[in-house]
Coordinates of C-alpha atoms in Angstrom, one line a residue:
M176 CA 2.3 25.9 -21.9
P177 CA 4.5 24.6 -19.0
T178 CA 5.7 21.0 -19.4
A179 CA 6.1 18.5 -16.7
N180 CA 9.7 18.3 -15.3
T181 CA 11.6 16.9 -12.4
T182 CA 11.6 20.2 -10.4
N183 CA 8.0 21.2 -10.8
N184 CA 5.7 19.3 -8.4
G185 CA 2.7 21.5 -9.1
P186 CA 0.7 22.3 -6.0
W187 CA 2.7 19.9 -3.8
D188 CA 5.0 21.4 -1.2
A189 CA 8.0 19.1 -1.7
K190 CA 9.4 19.9 1.7
L191 CA 6.3 18.9 3.6
Q192 CA 4.2 16.6 1.4
Q193 CA 4.6 13.2 -0.3
F194 CA 4.3 13.7 -4.1
H195 CA 1.2 12.2 -5.7
G196 CA 0.0 12.3 -9.3
G197 CA -3.4 13.5 -10.5
Q198 CA -2.7 17.2 -10.3
D199 CA -1.6 18.2 -13.9
W200 CA -5.0 18.0 -15.5
A201 CA -6.3 21.3 -14.0
H202 CA -3.4 23.2 -15.5
I203 CA -3.6 21.8 -19.1
D204 CA -5.5 24.0 -21.6
N205 CA -6.0 21.2 -24.1
F206 CA -6.8 18.5 -21.5
V207 CA -8.2 15.2 -23.0
E208 CA -7.8 12.5 -20.4
D209 CA -5.8 11.8 -17.3
F210 CA -3.5 8.8 -17.8
S211 CA -1.5 9.7 -14.6
V212 CA -4.1 8.2 -12.2
T213 CA -5.2 4.6 -11.9
T214 CA -8.9 5.3 -11.8
N215 CA -11.6 3.3 -13.7
A216 CA -11.7 4.0 -17.4
F217 CA -15.5 4.2 -17.3
G218 CA -15.6 7.3 -15.0
M219 CA -18.1 7.8 -12.2
P220 CA -21.1 5.5 -12.3
D221 CA -24.2 7.5 -13.4
S222 CA -26.5 6.2 -10.6
A223 CA -24.0 6.9 -7.9
M224 CA -23.2 10.3 -9.3
A225 CA -26.9 11.2 -9.3
A226 CA -27.2 10.1 -5.7
A227 CA -24.2 12.3 -4.8
I228 CA -25.6 15.3 -6.6
Q229 CA -29.0 14.8 -4.9
S230 CA -27.4 14.6 -1.5
I231 CA -26.3 18.2 -1.8
S232 CA -29.9 19.1 -0.7
Q233 CA -29.0 17.6 2.7
G234 CA -25.7 19.6 2.9
H235 CA -27.1 21.8 5.7
H236 CA -27.2 18.8 8.0
Y237 CA -24.3 17.0 9.6
P238 CA -23.4 13.6 8.1
P239 CA -24.5 10.6 10.2
A240 CA -21.9 10.0 13.0
D241 CA -22.3 6.2 12.5
Q242 CA -21.7 6.5 8.8
E243 CA -24.9 4.7 8.1
P244 CA -26.4 3.3 5.9
A245 CA -23.3 3.5 3.7
R246 CA -21.1 1.5 6.1
S247 CA -23.6 -1.4 6.2
S248 CA -24.0 -1.2 2.4
L249 CA -20.2 -1.5 2.0
A250 CA -20.2 -4.4 4.4
R251 CA -22.8 -6.2 2.3
F252 CA -20.6 -5.6 -0.7
L253 CA -17.5 -7.0 0.9
W254 CA -19.3 -10.0 2.6
P255 CA -22.6 -10.7 0.9
T256 CA -23.5 -13.6 3.2
E257 CA -21.6 -12.7 6.3
F258 CA -21.9 -9.0 6.7
E259 CA -23.9 -9.1 9.9
S260 CA -21.2 -10.9 11.8
E261 CA -18.3 -9.0 10.2
Q262 CA -19.4 -5.4 9.8
D263 CA -18.4 -4.3 13.3
R264 CA -14.8 -4.5 12.1
L265 CA -15.4 -2.0 9.3
I266 CA -15.0 1.8 9.4
L267 CA -15.0 4.4 6.7
G268 CA -12.6 7.3 6.3
N269 CA -11.8 10.4 4.3
G270 CA -9.9 8.5 1.7
A271 CA -7.6 5.6 2.6
S272 CA -4.9 8.2 3.5
E273 CA -6.8 9.2 6.7
L274 CA -7.1 5.6 7.8
I275 CA -3.5 4.8 7.0
D276 CA -2.3 7.6 9.2
L277 CA -4.7 6.7 12.0
V278 CA -3.7 3.0 12.1
I279 CA 0.0 3.8 12.0
R280 CA -0.4 6.3 14.8
M281 CA -2.0 3.6 16.9
A282 CA 0.6 0.9 16.0
P283 CA 3.4 -0.3 18.4
S284 CA 6.5 1.9 18.0
G285 CA 9.7 0.6 16.7
T286 CA 10.5 -0.5 13.2
W287 CA 8.6 -0.3 9.9
K288 CA 9.1 -2.1 6.6
P289 CA 7.4 -2.0 3.2
G290 CA 6.2 -4.9 1.1
P291 CA 8.7 -7.0 -0.9
F292 CA 8.4 -5.1 -4.1
R293 CA 10.8 -2.6 -5.6
T294 CA 8.6 0.3 -4.6
Q295 CA 5.0 0.9 -3.6
Y296 CA 2.4 3.7 -2.8
K297 CA 4.3 6.1 -0.5
E298 CA 1.7 7.2 2.0
Y299 CA 2.6 4.3 4.3
E300 CA 6.2 5.3 4.4
R301 CA 5.3 9.0 4.8
S302 CA 3.1 8.2 7.9
A303 CA 5.8 5.9 9.4
R304 CA 8.5 8.6 9.0
N305 CA 6.2 11.3 10.5
N306 CA 5.5 9.0 13.5
D307 CA 9.2 8.4 14.2
F308 CA 9.5 4.7 13.1
E309 CA 12.9 3.3 12.2
L310 CA 12.5 2.5 8.5
L311 CA 13.8 -0.8 7.3
S312 CA 14.7 -1.4 3.7
V313 CA 12.7 -3.5 1.4
D314 CA 15.4 -6.2 1.3
S315 CA 15.9 -6.3 5.1
T316 CA 15.6 -9.8 6.6
D317 CA 14.5 -8.3 10.0
K318 CA 11.0 -8.6 11.2
A319 CA 9.3 -5.3 12.0
N320 CA 6.8 -3.9 14.5
V321 CA 4.8 -2.6 11.6
A322 CA 4.7 -3.8 8.0
C323 CA 2.8 -2.4 5.1
L324 CA 2.2 -4.1 1.8
V325 CA 0.2 -2.8 -1.2
N326 CA -1.4 -5.8 -3.0
P327 CA -1.7 -5.4 -6.0
C328 CA 1.2 -3.1 -5.8
N329 CA 0.8 0.3 -7.2
P330 CA 2.8 1.2 -9.2
T331 CA 4.8 -2.0 -10.0
G332 CA 1.9 -4.3 -10.7
D333 CA 3.2 -7.1 -8.5
Y334 CA 0.5 -9.3 -6.8
L335 CA 0.7 -11.9 -4.1
E336 CA -2.0 -14.6 -3.9
L337 CA -3.3 -15.4 -0.5
P338 CA -0.9 -18.2 0.4
E339 CA 2.1 -16.1 -0.6
L340 CA 0.7 -13.1 1.3
K341 CA 0.3 -15.1 4.5
R342 CA 3.9 -16.4 4.2
W343 CA 5.1 -12.9 3.8
I344 CA 3.2 -11.7 6.9
S345 CA 4.7 -14.6 9.0
A346 CA 8.2 -13.9 7.8
N347 CA 8.2 -10.1 8.3
V348 CA 6.1 -9.1 11.4
L349 CA 7.1 -9.4 15.0
P350 CA 4.6 -10.8 17.6
G351 CA 2.4 -8.0 18.8
G352 CA 3.0 -6.1 15.5
Y353 CA 0.6 -4.4 13.0
V354 CA 0.2 -5.4 9.4
L355 CA -1.5 -3.0 6.9
I356 CA -2.5 -4.7 3.6
D357 CA -3.7 -2.2 1.0
E358 CA -6.2 -4.0 -1.4
S359 CA -7.4 -0.8 -3.1
M360 CA -6.8 -2.3 -6.6
Q361 CA -7.7 -5.9 -5.6
P362 CA -11.5 -5.7 -6.6
W363 CA -10.4 -5.3 -10.2
H364 CA -9.3 -9.0 -10.0
S365 CA -12.6 -10.5 -11.3
A366 CA -16.1 -11.2 -10.3
E367 CA -14.5 -13.7 -7.8
F368 CA -12.3 -11.0 -6.2
R369 CA -13.8 -11.6 -2.7
E370 CA -12.4 -15.2 -2.5
H371 CA -8.9 -13.9 -3.4
S372 CA -9.1 -11.1 -0.9
L373 CA -7.7 -11.1 2.6
T374 CA -11.1 -9.8 3.8
S375 CA -12.4 -13.3 3.3
Q376 CA -9.9 -14.8 5.7
H377 CA -11.8 -14.3 8.9
D378 CA -10.4 -17.3 10.8
Y379 CA -6.8 -16.6 9.7
I380 CA -7.0 -13.0 10.8
R381 CA -8.5 -13.9 14.2
K382 CA -6.0 -16.7 14.7
M383 CA -3.0 -14.4 14.0
Y384 CA -4.3 -12.0 16.6
E385 CA -5.3 -14.5 19.2
E386 CA -2.1 -16.7 18.9
H387 CA 0.5 -14.1 18.0
K388 CA -1.1 -10.7 18.8
I389 CA -0.5 -9.7 15.2
S390 CA -3.1 -7.2 14.1
I391 CA -4.0 -7.3 10.4
F392 CA -5.8 -4.4 8.8
V393 CA -7.1 -4.5 5.2
I394 CA -7.3 -1.0 3.7
H395 CA -9.2 0.1 0.6
S396 CA -9.3 3.4 -1.3
W397 CA -12.7 3.1 -3.1
T398 CA -12.0 6.2 -5.2
K399 CA -10.1 4.3 -7.8
L400 CA -12.5 1.5 -8.6
W401 CA -15.5 3.9 -8.7
C402 CA -13.5 6.8 -10.2
C403 CA -14.4 9.3 -7.4
T404 CA -11.0 10.5 -6.1
G405 CA -12.4 14.0 -5.5
L406 CA -14.9 12.6 -3.0
R407 CA -12.2 11.1 -0.7
L408 CA -13.6 7.7 0.3
G409 CA -11.7 4.8 2.0
S410 CA -12.3 2.0 4.5
V411 CA -10.4 -0.3 6.8
V412 CA -11.3 -3.8 7.9
C413 CA -9.9 -4.2 11.3
P414 CA -8.8 -7.5 13.0
T415 CA -11.4 -7.1 15.7
A416 CA -14.3 -4.8 16.6
D417 CA -12.2 -3.4 19.5
H418 CA -9.6 -2.3 17.0
M419 CA -12.3 -0.5 15.0
R420 CA -13.6 1.2 18.1
A421 CA -10.0 2.4 18.9
I422 CA -9.9 4.0 15.5
K423 CA -13.3 5.5 15.9
K424 CA -12.3 7.0 19.2
V425 CA -9.5 9.1 17.7
Q426 CA -11.0 9.7 14.3
V427 CA -12.2 13.3 13.7
P428 CA -16.0 13.3 13.8
W429 CA -17.8 13.5 10.4
S430 CA -14.7 12.8 8.4
V431 CA -16.8 11.4 5.6
N432 CA -19.2 14.0 4.2
V433 CA -22.8 13.5 3.0
V434 CA -21.9 13.5 -0.7
A435 CA -19.3 10.7 -0.3
L436 CA -21.7 8.6 1.9
A437 CA -24.5 9.0 -0.6
F438 CA -22.2 8.0 -3.4
L439 CA -21.0 4.9 -1.6
N440 CA -24.5 3.8 -0.5
A441 CA -25.6 3.8 -4.2
V442 CA -22.5 2.6 -6.0
V443 CA -22.2 -0.8 -4.2
S444 CA -25.4 -1.8 -6.0
D445 CA -24.2 -1.1 -9.5
E446 CA -23.4 -4.6 -10.7
T447 CA -23.5 -3.6 -14.4
Y448 CA -20.6 -1.1 -13.9
L449 CA -18.4 -3.8 -12.3
Q450 CA -19.2 -6.4 -14.9
K451 CA -18.2 -3.9 -17.6
T452 CA -15.0 -3.1 -15.7
W453 CA -14.0 -6.7 -15.3
Q454 CA -14.8 -7.4 -19.0
M455 CA -13.2 -4.4 -20.7
T456 CA -10.2 -3.4 -18.5
P457 CA -8.1 -6.5 -19.3
A458 CA -9.0 -6.3 -23.0
W459 CA -8.1 -2.6 -23.3
R460 CA -4.9 -3.1 -21.2
Q461 CA -3.6 -5.9 -23.5
Q462 CA -4.5 -3.9 -26.6
T463 CA -2.5 -0.9 -25.2
I464 CA 0.5 -3.1 -24.5
N465 CA 0.4 -4.7 -27.9
Q466 CA 0.4 -1.3 -29.6
L467 CA 3.2 0.1 -27.5
Q468 CA 5.3 -3.1 -27.9
E469 CA 5.0 -2.7 -31.7
M470 CA 6.1 1.0 -31.5
F471 CA 8.7 0.5 -28.8
P472 CA 10.0 -3.1 -28.8
G473 CA 12.7 -2.2 -26.2
W474 CA 10.1 -1.2 -23.5
V475 CA 9.3 -3.6 -20.7
F476 CA 5.7 -3.8 -19.4
Y477 CA 4.8 -4.9 -15.9
G478 CA 1.6 -5.8 -14.0
R479 CA -1.2 -8.4 -13.8
E480 CA -3.7 -8.6 -16.7
F481 CA -6.6 -7.2 -14.6
L482 CA -5.0 -4.0 -13.4
S483 CA -6.2 -0.5 -14.3
W484 CA -2.7 0.7 -15.2
I485 CA 0.6 -0.4 -16.9
W486 CA 4.0 0.2 -15.3
V487 CA 6.6 0.7 -18.1
D488 CA 10.3 0.7 -18.1
T489 CA 11.5 2.7 -21.1
G490 CA 15.1 1.8 -20.5
S491 CA 16.2 5.4 -20.4
E492 CA 15.7 8.4 -18.1
D493 CA 15.8 10.7 -21.1
T494 CA 13.2 8.7 -23.0
A495 CA 10.9 8.5 -20.0
Q496 CA 11.1 12.3 -19.5
K497 CA 10.4 13.0 -23.1
A498 CA 7.4 10.6 -22.9
V499 CA 6.1 12.5 -19.9
D500 CA 6.6 15.9 -21.6
L501 CA 5.0 14.8 -24.9
A502 CA 2.0 13.4 -23.1
H503 CA 1.5 16.5 -21.1
A504 CA 1.7 18.7 -24.2
A505 CA -0.9 16.6 -25.9
G506 CA -3.4 16.9 -23.0
V507 CA -3.0 13.3 -21.8
P508 CA -0.6 13.4 -18.8
V509 CA 1.1 10.2 -17.6
R510 CA 2.8 9.5 -14.3
S511 CA 6.6 9.8 -14.2
G512 CA 8.5 7.3 -12.1
R513 CA 10.9 10.0 -11.0
P514 CA 9.1 12.0 -8.4
G515 CA 8.0 9.9 -5.4
Y516 CA 9.4 6.6 -6.7
N517 CA 12.9 7.7 -7.8
L518 CA 12.7 5.4 -10.8
P519 CA 13.3 7.9 -13.6
S520 CA 13.3 5.4 -16.5
F521 CA 9.7 4.4 -15.7
V522 CA 6.3 5.8 -16.6
R523 CA 2.9 4.7 -15.5
L524 CA -0.2 5.0 -17.6
A525 CA -3.8 4.2 -16.9
V526 CA -5.9 1.9 -19.0
R527 CA -8.3 4.0 -21.0
E528 CA -10.7 3.5 -23.9
P529 CA -8.9 3.1 -27.3
A530 CA -10.0 6.5 -28.7
K531 CA -8.4 8.3 -25.9
F532 CA -5.3 6.1 -25.8
N533 CA -4.8 6.9 -29.5
V534 CA -4.2 10.5 -28.6
L535 CA -1.4 9.4 -26.3
L536 CA -0.1 7.0 -28.9
D537 CA 0.0 9.8 -31.5
A538 CA 1.9 12.1 -29.1
W539 CA 4.5 9.4 -28.6
K540 CA 5.2 8.8 -32.3
S541 CA 8.0 11.3 -32.3
L542 CA 9.8 9.3 -29.6

């Protein structure tokens, strides 16, 4: 059985594509659980999966060009009492990656900079590089034409509350610039996630555009929260309805298929699934950290308590690589910090139910 290593990127073309995890599972004969992706530990919600399966019977028809009723259903999920006035700023995409690329293509040319954290999800940088932006470093004090911040930050686990986030935007974006804030992991926060989300800040976003011509886009990949990465489902909340229409004009028609739309339309109503997520994810996460700290007292663990993963510094490139190899061999792959992030002493593991985590823990006993 092949083991994960620094030169094997699986199906990724390292010269053309940005490395991403979540590929190893299909090539593991003894696969148990994928700890390399930050999806929900509870898997796909049953009711939404049933709706997706049933939608196959409509597969001989085109998806609705207006993305309805799924788009309006997501708007109600984001803004339960304000969706009618805000939903014209919302558009769906074939995963967040499609929308990231579309927004950056529309953005004013010039400089690009990432969020203030050590590293973050790389699709933003990939798109900026492909569109000939000058890339500023994370510690640059210069303001940029386009700035992208993943909040909560995957993989580091850093998180800015709204006042900090607004200060960062003001300090890092030029007038007339674009800001992309990725809140894909923010709904894990709690049942009160909406009031902690930038999507709730209507007046602030409008004021930034009207007074400074700074356009703020809030991006979500919904495939992590609802564990449906194979469906490719994302959205962006634009600063104005005109921005949304500008994206719609250049977006490939029918980019979201009937299965993904049916899944989304059903899943936003599954309150039981979310309550279970908010209750158990922090508990399982802390339990995982406690057991790993006991076994590896020198390891350092990062991330807010509500997150669906743990970012771990093992303190050693060799230890991290052995941890990756042992996990792969046991059928429970984890994400190495080497490919993509260039942080070879780190590993990232998803929060999973204790029985499955015990398989990983047993695999690491020989470390």
